[in-house]
Coordinates of C-alpha atoms in Angstrom, one line a residue:
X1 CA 0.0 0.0 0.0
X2 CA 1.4 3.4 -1.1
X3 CA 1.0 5.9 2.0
X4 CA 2.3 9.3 2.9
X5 CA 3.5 10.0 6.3
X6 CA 3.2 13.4 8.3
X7 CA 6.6 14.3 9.0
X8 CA 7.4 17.0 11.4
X9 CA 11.4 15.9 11.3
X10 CA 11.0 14.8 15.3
X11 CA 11.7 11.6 16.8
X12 CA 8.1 10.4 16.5
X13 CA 7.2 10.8 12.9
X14 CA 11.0 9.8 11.9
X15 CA 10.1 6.5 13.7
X16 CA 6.6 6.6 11.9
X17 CA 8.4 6.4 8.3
X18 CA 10.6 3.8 10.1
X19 CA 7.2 1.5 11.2
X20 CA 5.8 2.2 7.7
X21 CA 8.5 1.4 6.0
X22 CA 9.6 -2.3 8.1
X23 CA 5.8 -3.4 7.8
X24 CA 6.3 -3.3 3.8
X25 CA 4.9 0.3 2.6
X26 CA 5.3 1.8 0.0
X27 CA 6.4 5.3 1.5
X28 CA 5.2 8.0 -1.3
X29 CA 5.7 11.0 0.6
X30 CA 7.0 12.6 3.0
X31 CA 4.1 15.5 4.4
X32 CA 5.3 18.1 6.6
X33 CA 3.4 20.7 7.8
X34 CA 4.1 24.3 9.0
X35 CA 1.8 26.9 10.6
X36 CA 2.2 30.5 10.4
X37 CA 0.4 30.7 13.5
X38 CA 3.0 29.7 16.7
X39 CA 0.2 28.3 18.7
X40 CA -1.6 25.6 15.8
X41 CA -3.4 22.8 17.2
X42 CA -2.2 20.3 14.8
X43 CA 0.7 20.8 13.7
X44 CA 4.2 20.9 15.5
X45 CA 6.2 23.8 14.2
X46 CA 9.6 23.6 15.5
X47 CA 12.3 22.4 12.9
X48 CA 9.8 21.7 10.1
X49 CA 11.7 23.9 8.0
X50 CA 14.9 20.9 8.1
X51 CA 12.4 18.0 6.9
X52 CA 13.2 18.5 3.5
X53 CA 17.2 17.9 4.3
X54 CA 15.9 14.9 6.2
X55 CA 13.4 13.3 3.9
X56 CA 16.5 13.7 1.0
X57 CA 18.7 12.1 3.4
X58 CA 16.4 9.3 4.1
X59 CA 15.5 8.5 0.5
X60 CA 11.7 9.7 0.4
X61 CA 10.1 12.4 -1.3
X62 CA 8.8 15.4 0.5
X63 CA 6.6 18.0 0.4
X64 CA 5.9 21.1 2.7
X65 CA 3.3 23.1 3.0
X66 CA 2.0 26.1 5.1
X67 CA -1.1 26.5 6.6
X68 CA -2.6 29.0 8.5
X69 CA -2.3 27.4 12.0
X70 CA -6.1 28.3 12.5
X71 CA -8.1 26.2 15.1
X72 CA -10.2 23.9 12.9
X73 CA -9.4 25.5 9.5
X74 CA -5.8 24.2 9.3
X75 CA -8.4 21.2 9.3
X76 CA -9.7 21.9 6.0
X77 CA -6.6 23.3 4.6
X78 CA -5.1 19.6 5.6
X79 CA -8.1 18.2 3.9
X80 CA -7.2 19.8 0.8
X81 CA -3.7 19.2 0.9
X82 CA -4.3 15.5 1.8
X83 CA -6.6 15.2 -1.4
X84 CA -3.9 16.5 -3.8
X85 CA -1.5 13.7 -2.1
X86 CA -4.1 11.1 -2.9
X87 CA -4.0 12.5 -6.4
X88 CA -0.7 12.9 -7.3
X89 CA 0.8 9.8 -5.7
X90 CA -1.7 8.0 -5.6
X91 CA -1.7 7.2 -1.8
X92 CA -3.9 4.8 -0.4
X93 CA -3.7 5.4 3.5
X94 CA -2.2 8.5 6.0
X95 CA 0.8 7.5 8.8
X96 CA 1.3 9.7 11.6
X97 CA 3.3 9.8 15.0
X98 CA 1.2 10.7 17.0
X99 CA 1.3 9.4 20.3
X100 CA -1.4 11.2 22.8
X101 CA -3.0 14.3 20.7
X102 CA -6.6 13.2 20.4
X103 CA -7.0 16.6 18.8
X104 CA -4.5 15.8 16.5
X105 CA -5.6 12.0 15.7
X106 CA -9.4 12.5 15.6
X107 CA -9.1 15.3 12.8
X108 CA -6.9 13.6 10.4
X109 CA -9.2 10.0 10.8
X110 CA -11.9 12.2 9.9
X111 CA -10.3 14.0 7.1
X112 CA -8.8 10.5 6.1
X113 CA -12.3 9.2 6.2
X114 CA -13.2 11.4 3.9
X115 CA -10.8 11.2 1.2
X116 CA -11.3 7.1 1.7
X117 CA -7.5 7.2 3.1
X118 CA -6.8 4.2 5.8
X119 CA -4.9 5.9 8.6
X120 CA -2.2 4.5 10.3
X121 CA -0.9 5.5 13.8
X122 CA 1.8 2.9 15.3
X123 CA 2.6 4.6 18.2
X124 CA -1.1 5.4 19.7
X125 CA -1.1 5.4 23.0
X126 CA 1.9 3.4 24.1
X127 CA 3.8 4.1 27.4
X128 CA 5.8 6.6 27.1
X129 CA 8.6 5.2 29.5
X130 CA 8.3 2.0 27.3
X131 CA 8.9 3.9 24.4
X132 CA 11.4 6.2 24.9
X133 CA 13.2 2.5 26.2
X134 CA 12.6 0.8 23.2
X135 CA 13.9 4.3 21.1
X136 CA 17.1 3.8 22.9
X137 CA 17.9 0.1 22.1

C-alpha cells in the first residue's frame, strides 16, 4: 500500500516512516506541515523547516506546506492538501506519529475518512517510558 506520512522531522514521525517502511509500505511521501500561527493545534512547528534535508537524506520524497495554523481551518486546509496527495501519488492510507494528541488523531481520521484514506498511527497510546526504552535500544 502506497501511504504518505506526516513528517514533522521529530523523533516520533522519523520513527513513523521507520514502522511504515519495516511493515512493507510503499512510503510516497513525506508530508510536513508548518503553521504560520506559533500556537496551531495540529501541527508541530519547530524544525519543520529541516524535513526536507531529512526526507533527502532518508531517500523519500517530500513536500511542505503552510497553513494558517487556525483552530479547525488548518483542518480543511489539511483536507485539501491531503486530497492532492491522494492524487498525485496515488496514496492509499495517511501514517502519523502521534502518540497522545486526540486533537490531532481524531481530525486527520476524519479527514482520512473522507478522502477514503486508511490511517495509520503505530505509536497510539503506548507508554511513554516503554517507548522512549525501546527508542534507545
Amino acid at each position: 500500500m502506497r501511504v504518505a506520512v506526516m513528517f514533522s522531522g521529530g523523533k516520533d514521525s522519523t520513527f513513523a516512516v521507520h514502522w511504515a517502511y519495516l511493515h512493507g509500505f510503499e512510503v510516497a511521501i513525506l508530508l510536513s506541515v508548518l503553521p504560520v500561527r506559533g500556537d496551531s493545534w495540529m501541527f508541530h512547528r519547530p524544525m519543520v523547516v529541516y524535513t526536507e534535508l531529512q526526507a533527502e537524506a532518508m531517500g523519500f520524497r517530500h513536500m511542505l506546506v503552510r497553513v494558517s495554523g487556525v483552530k479547525e481551518r488548518e483542518v480543511e486546509e489539511l483536507a485539501r492538501v491531503l486530497r492532492v496527495v491522494r492524487d498525485e501519488f496515488g496514496v492509499e492510507g495517511i501514517v502519523l506519529g502521534a502518540l497522545l494528541s486526540d486533537y490531532q488523531r481524531m481530525r486527520v481520521a476524519l479527514v482520512s475518512e473522507e478522502l477514503g484514506l486508511k490511517m495509520f498511527v503505530p505509536q497510539w497510546g503506548v507508554n511513554q517510558a516503554e517507548y522512549m526504552r525501546m527508542l534507545a535500544r
